[in-house]
Coordinates of C-alpha atoms and ligand atoms in Angstrom, one line a residue:
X1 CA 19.5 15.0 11.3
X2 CA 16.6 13.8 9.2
X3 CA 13.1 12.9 9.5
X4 CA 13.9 9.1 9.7
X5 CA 16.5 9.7 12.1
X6 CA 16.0 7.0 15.0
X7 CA 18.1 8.9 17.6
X8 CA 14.5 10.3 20.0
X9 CA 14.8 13.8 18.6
X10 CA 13.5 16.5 22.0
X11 CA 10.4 17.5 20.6
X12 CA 9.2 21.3 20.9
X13 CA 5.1 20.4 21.2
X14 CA 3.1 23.5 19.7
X15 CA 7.0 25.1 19.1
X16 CA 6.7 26.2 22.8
X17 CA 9.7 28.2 23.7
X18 CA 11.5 28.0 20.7
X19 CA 13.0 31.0 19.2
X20 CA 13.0 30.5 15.2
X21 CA 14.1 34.3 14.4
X22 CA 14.6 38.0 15.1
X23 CA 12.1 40.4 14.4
X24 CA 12.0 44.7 14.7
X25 CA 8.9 44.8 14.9
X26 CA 7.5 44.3 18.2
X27 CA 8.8 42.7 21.7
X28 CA 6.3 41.0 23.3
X29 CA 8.2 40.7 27.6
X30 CA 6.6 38.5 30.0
X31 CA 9.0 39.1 32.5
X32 CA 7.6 42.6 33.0
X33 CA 4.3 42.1 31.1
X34 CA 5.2 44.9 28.5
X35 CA 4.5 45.3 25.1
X36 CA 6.8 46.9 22.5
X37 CA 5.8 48.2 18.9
X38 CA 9.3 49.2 17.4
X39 CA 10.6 50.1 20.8
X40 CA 7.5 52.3 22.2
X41 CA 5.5 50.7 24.8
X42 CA 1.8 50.2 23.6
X43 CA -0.2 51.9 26.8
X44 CA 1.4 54.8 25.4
X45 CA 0.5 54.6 21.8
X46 CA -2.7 53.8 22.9
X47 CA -3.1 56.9 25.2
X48 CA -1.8 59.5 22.7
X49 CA -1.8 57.9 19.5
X50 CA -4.2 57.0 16.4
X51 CA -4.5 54.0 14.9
X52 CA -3.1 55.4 11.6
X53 CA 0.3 56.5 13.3
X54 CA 0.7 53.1 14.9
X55 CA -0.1 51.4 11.5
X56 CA 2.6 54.1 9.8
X57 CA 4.9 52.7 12.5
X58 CA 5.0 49.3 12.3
X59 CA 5.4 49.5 8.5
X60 CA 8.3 52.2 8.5
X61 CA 9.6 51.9 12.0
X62 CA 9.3 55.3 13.0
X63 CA 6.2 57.4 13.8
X64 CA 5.5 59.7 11.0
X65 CA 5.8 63.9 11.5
X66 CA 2.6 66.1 10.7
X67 CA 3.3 65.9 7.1
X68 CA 3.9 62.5 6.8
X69 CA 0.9 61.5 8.6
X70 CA -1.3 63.9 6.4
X71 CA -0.1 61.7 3.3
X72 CA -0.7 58.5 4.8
X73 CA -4.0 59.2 5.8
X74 CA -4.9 60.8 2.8
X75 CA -4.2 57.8 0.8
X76 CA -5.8 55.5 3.2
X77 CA -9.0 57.6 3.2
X78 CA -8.7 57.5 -1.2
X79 CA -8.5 53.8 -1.1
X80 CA -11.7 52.8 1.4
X81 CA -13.8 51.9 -1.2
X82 CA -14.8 48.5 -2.4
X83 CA -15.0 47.6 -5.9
X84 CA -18.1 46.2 -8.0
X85 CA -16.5 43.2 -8.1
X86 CA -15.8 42.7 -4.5
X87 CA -18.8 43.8 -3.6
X88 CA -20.8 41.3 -6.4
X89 CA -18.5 38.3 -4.9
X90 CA -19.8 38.9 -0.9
X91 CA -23.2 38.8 -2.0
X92 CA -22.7 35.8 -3.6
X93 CA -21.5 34.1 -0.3
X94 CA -24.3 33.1 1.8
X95 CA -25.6 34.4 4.7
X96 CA -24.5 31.6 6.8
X97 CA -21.2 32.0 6.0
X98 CA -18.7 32.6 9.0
X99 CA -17.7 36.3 8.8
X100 CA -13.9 35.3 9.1
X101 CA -14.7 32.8 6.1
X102 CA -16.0 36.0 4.1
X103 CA -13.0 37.9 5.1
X104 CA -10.4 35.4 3.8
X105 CA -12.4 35.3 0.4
X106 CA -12.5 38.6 -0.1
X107 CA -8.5 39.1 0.9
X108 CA -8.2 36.4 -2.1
X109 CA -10.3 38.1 -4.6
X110 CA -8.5 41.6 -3.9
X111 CA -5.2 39.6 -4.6
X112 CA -6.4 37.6 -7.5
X113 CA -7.6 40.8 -9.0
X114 CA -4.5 42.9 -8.4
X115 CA -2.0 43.2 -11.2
X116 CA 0.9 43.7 -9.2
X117 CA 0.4 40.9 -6.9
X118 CA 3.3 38.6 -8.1
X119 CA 5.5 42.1 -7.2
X120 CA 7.2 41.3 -4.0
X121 CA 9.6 44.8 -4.1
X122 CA 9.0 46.1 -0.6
X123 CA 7.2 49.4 -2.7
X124 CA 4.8 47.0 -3.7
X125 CA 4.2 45.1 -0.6
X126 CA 4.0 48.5 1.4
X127 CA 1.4 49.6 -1.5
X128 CA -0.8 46.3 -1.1
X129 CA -0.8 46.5 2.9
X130 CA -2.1 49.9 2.9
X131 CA -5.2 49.1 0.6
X132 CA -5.8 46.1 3.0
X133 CA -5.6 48.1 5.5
X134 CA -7.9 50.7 4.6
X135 CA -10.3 48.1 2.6
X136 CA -10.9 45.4 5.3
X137 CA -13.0 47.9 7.1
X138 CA -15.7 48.3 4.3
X139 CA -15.1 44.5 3.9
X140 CA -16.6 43.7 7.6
X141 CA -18.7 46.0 8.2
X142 CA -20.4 45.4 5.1
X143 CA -21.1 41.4 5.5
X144 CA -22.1 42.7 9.1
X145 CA -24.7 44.7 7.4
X146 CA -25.7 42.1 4.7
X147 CA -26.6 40.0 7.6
X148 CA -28.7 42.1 8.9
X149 CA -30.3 42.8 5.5
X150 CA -29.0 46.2 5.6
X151 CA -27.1 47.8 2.8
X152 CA -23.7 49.0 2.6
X153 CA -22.9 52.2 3.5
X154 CA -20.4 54.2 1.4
X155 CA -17.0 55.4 3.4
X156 CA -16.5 58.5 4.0
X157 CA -13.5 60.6 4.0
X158 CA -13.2 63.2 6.2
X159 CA -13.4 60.8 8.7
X160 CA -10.3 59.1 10.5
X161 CA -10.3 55.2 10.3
X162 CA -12.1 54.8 13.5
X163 CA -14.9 57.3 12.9
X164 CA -15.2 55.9 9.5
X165 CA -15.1 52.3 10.5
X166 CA -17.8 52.8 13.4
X167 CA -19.8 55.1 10.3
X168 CA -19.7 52.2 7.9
X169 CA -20.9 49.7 10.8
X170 CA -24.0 51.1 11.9
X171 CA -24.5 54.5 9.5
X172 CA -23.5 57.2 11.9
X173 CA -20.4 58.3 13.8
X174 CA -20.8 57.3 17.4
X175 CA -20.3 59.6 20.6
X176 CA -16.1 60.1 21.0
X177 CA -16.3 57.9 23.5
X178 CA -17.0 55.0 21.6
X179 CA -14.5 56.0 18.9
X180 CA -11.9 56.3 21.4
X181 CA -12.5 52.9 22.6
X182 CA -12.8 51.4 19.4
X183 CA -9.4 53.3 17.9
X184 CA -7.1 52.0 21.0
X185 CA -8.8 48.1 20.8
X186 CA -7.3 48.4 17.2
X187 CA -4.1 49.4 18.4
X188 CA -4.0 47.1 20.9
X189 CA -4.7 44.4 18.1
X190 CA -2.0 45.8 15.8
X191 CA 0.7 43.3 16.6
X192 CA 2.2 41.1 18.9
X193 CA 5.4 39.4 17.3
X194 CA 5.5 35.4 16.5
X195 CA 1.9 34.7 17.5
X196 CA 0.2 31.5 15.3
X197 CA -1.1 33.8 12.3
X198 CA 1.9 35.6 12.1
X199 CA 4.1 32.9 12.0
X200 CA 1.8 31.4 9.6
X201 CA 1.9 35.0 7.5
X202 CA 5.5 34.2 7.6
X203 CA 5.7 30.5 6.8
X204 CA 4.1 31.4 3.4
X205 CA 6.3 34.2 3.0
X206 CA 9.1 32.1 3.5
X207 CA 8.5 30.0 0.4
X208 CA 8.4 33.2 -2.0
X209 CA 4.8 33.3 -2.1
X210 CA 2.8 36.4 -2.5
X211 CA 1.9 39.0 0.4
X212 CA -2.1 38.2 -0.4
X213 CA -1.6 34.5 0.0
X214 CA -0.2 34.8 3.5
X215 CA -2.4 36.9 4.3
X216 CA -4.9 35.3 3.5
X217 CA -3.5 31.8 5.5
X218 CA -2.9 34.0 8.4
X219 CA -6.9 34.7 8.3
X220 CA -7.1 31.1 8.5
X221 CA -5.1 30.9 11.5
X222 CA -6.5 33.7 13.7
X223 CA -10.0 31.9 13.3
X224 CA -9.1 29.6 15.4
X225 CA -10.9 29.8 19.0
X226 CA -7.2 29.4 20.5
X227 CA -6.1 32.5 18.8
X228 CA -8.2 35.3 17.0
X229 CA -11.7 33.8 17.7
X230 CA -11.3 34.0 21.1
X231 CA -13.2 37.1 21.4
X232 CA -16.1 35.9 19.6
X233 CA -16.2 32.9 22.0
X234 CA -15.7 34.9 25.2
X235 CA -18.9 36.5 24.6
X236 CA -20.9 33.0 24.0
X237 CA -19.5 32.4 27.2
X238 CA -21.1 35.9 29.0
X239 CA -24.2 34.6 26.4
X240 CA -24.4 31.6 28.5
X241 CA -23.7 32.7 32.0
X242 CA -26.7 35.3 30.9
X243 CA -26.2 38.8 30.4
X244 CA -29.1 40.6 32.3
X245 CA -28.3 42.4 36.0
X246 CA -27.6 39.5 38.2
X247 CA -26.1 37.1 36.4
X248 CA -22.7 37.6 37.8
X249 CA -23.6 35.1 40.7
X250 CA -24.0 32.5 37.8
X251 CA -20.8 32.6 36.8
X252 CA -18.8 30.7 39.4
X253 CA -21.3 27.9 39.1
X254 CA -20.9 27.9 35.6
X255 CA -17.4 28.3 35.8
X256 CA -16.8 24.7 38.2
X257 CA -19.7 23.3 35.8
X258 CA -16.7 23.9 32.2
X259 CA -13.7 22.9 34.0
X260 CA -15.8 19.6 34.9
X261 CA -16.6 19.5 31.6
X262 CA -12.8 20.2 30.9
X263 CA -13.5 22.9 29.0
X264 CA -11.6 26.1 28.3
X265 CA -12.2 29.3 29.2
X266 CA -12.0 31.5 26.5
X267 CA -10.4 34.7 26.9
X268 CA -7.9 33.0 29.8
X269 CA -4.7 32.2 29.5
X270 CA -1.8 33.4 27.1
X271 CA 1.3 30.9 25.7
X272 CA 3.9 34.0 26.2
X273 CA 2.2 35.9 29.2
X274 CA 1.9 33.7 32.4
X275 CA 1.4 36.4 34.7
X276 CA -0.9 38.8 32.8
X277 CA -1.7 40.3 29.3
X278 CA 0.5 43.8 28.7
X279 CA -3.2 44.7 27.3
X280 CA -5.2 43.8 29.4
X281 CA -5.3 47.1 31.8
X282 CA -5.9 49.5 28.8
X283 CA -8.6 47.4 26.9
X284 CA -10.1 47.2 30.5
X285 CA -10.1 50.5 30.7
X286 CA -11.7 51.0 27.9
X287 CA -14.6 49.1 28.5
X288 CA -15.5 50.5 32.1
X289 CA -15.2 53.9 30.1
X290 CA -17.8 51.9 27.6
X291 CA -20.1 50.4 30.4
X292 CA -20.6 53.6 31.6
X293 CA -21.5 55.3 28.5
X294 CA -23.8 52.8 27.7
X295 CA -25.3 52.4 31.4
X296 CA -24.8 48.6 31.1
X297 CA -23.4 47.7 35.1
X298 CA -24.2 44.7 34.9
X299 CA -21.5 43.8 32.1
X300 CA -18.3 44.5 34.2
X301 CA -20.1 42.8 37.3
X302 CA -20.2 39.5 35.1
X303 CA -16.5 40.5 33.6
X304 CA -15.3 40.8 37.4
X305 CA -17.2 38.0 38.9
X306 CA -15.7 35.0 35.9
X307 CA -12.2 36.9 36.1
X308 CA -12.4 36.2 39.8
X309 CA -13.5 32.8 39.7
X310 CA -10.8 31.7 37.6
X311 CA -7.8 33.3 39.1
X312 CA -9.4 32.0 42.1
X313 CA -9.7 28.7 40.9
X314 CA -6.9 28.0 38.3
X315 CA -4.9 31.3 38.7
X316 CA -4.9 31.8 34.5
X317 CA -5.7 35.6 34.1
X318 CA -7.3 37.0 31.4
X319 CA -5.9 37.8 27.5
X320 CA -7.0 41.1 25.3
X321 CA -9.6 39.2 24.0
X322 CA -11.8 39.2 27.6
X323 CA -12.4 42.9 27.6
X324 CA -12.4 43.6 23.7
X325 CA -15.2 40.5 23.4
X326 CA -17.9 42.7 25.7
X327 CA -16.4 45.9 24.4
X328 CA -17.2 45.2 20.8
X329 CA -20.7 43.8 21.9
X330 CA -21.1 46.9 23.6
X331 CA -20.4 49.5 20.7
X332 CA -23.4 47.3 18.8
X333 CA -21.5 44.8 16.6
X334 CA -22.8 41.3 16.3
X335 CA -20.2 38.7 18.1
X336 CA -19.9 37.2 14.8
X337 CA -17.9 40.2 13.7
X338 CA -15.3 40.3 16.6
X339 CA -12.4 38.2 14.7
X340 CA -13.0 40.1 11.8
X341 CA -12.4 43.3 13.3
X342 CA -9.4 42.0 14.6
X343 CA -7.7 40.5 11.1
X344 CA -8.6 44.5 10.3
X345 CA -6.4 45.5 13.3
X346 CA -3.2 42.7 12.8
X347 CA -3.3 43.3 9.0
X348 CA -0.7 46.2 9.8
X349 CA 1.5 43.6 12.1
X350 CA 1.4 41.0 9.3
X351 CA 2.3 42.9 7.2
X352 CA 5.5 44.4 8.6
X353 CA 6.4 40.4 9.4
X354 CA 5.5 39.7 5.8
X355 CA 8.2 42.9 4.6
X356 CA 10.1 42.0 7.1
X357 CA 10.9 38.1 6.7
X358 CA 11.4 39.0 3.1
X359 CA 14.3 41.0 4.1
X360 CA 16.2 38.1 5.5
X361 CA 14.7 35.3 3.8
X362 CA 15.0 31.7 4.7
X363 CA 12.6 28.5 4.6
X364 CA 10.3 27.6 7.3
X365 CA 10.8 23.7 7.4
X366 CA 10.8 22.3 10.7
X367 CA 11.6 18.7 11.4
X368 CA 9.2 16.0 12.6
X369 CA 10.0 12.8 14.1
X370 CA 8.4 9.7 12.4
X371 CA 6.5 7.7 14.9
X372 CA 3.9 5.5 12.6
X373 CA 4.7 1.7 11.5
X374 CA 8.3 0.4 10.4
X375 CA 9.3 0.0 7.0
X376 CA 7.5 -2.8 5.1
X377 CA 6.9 -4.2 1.5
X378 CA 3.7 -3.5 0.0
X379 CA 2.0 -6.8 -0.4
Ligands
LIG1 C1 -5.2 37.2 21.1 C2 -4.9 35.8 21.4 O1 -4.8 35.0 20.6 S1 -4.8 35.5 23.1 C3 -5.2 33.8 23.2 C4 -6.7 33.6 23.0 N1 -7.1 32.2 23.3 C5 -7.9 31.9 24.3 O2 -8.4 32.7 25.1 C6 -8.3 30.4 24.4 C7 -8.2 29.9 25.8 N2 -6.8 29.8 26.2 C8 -6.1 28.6 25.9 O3 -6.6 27.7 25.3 C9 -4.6 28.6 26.3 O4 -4.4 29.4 27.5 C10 -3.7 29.1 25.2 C11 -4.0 28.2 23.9 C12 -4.0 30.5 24.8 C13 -2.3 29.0 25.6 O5 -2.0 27.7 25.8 P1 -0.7 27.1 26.2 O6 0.4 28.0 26.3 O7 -0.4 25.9 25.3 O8 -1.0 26.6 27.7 P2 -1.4 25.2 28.1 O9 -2.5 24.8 27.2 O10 -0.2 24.4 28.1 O11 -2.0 25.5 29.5 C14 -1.4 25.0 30.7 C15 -2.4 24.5 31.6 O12 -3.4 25.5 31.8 C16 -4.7 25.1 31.3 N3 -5.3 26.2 30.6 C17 -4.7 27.2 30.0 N4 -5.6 28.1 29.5 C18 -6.8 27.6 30.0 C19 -8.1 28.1 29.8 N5 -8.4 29.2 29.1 N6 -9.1 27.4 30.3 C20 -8.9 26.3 31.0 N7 -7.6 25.8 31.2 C21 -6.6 26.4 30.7 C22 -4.4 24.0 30.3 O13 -5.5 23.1 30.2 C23 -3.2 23.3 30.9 O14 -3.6 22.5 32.0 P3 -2.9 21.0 32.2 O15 -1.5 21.3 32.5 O16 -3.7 20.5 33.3 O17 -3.2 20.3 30.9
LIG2 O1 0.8 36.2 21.0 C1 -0.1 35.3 20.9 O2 0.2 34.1 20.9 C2 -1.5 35.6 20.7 C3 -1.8 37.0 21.0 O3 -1.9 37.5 22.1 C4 -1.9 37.9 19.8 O4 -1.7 37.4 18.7 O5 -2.3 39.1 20.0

């Protein structure tokens, strides 16, 4: 079969249902709504594991032992801080600049300025994801700040990622609570098999190309309002509906007024999950935990009354990024920084695709059936 062919080719629109390879890595089940990261299910990672062992996990495929986990989070606590030249290159970018567009620079500039980044020997890739891993914090939190006209605020390291994340955010180490919530949203990020950025990690991959480039083009991707940037767009919706006590009676009104409009409802809807998000229950969790730490009722009363209306209405229930939107907003960060916080949370699962498709290498090249104008002579 070629491109030219004339035969009518059955097209896969958007590459729904179609299985293009294996992976270890994680199985995502809609048949039972459940959520595997290399065959543990993810409530339970989330309820008695750190983000650090889950990250140690998808990269190695086992969880680590006491002394393995000591070393890993040793050297991911050595390599948190930026350099100069980082650092220089974010405040050159400015201020209006989308945090997820700030993100993908810097991802480029860490690559471009690494030595070993033609090295695709899986040492090398494991080497690179771990100093992505523990950089991208100081990378978001710091443009956060910037906006804010704050300045950065130095890691520390006798803090775990969480604690130290939340630290260089707003310069101190929230109540547990918060932590908590803010340690099992990133685990909950961590990975979930062929999703768009993934399989765009993996498409670049596929051509030989360097673990920094797809990285970087799975930034790209999980921008997208569709994908990653849905939680930054859930809360403009909450924005909209209005966010002070009593507001929840806006939002089936608002909600008849966007599907008039034909507008989609960020934060609904899944192409895997038809009958609910395996996340869903432990982000939500989370954020009553969060609402009631922070006294702010009326947040759950607006994420109740729009989850209502629109199984009500269109029966399309709700993906991670409904709770984690409000839960982030919440802890204090600006909804600009949602995505980003996220890319620091899937940087582990793209990772262990990237290593992984490497492994078993083959090109991504998909057919495409021609339907512009017939052959003709140019004039
Ligand atoms: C972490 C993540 O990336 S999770 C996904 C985050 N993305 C979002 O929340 C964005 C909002 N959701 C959506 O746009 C979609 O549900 C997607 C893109 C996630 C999945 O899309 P698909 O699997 O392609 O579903 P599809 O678009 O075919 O939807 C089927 C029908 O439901 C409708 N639908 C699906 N989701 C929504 C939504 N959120 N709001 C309104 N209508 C929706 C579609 O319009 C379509 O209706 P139609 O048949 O009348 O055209
Ligand atoms: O799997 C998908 O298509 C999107 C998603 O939920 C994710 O990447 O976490």
């Amino acid at each position: 079969m070629s491109d030219t062919q004339t035969v009518e080719p059955h097209i896969y629109k958007g590459l729904t249902g179609v299985v293009v390879d294996t992976t270890a890595v994680s199985k995502v089940n809609p048949e039972t709504n459940s959520l595997l990261y290399r065959g543990y299910p993810v409530q339970e990672l989330a309820a008695k594991k750190s983000f650090e062992e889950v990250a140690y996990l998808l990269w190695h495929g086992e969880l680590p032992n006491d002394q393995e986990l000591a070393d890993f989070e040793a050297l991911e606590r050595s390599l948190r801080h930026l350099s100069p030249m980082i650092k220089r290159i974010i405040d050159e970018l400015p201020l209006t600049a989308h945090p997820m567009d700030v993100v993908r620079t810097a991802v480029s500039v860490i690559g471009a300025s690494d030595p070993d980044a033609e090295n695709p020997s899986p040492q090398s890739d494991l080497a690179k994801s771990i100093r992505l891993m523990a950089q991208l914090p100081a990378i978001v939190c710091y443009d956060q700040r910037r906006r804010r006209g704050q300045d950065l605020v130095e890691p520390r390291d006798d803090l775990g990622y969480s604690a130290n994340f939340l630290h260089m955010a707003f310069g101190e180490v929230p109540e547990l609570v918060v932590v908590n919530a803010f340690d099992v949203s990133m685990i909950l990020y961590a990975e979930h098999s062929f999703n768009a950025s993934t399989f765009t990690a993996r498409v670049i991959t596929s051509t030989l190309s360097d673990l920094y480039s797809a990285v970087t083009g799975a930034v790209g991707a999980l921008k997208g309002a569709l994908h990653g940037g849905a939680n930054e767009a859930v809360m403009h919706t909450f924005t909209e509906i209005g966010l002070e006590a009593g507001s929840a009676a806006r939002a089936e009104p608002w909600l008849e007024q966007a599907l008039a409009e034909k507008r989609k409802i960020m934060g609904f809807g899944h192409r895997v999950y038809k009958s609910g998000d395996s996340r869903v229950p432990t982000m939500r969790a989370s954020l009553v935990t969060l609402v009631d730490h922070y006294q702010k009722p009326e947040l759950l009363e607006l994420y109740e009354a729009l989850e209502t209306a629109m199984t009500t209405r269109k029966a399309i229930l709700p993906n991670l990024d409904y709770p984690s939107g409000p839960a982030y907003h919440l802890m204090g960060f600006d909804t600009l920084t949602f995505t980003p916080i996220f890319v620091a949370a899937r940087i582990t699962g793209w990772t262990a695709h990237i290593m992984e498709q490497k492994k078993s290498n083959a090109l991504i090249r998909p057919l495409s059936a021609y339907n512009g104008v017939d052959q003709r002579q140019v004039p």
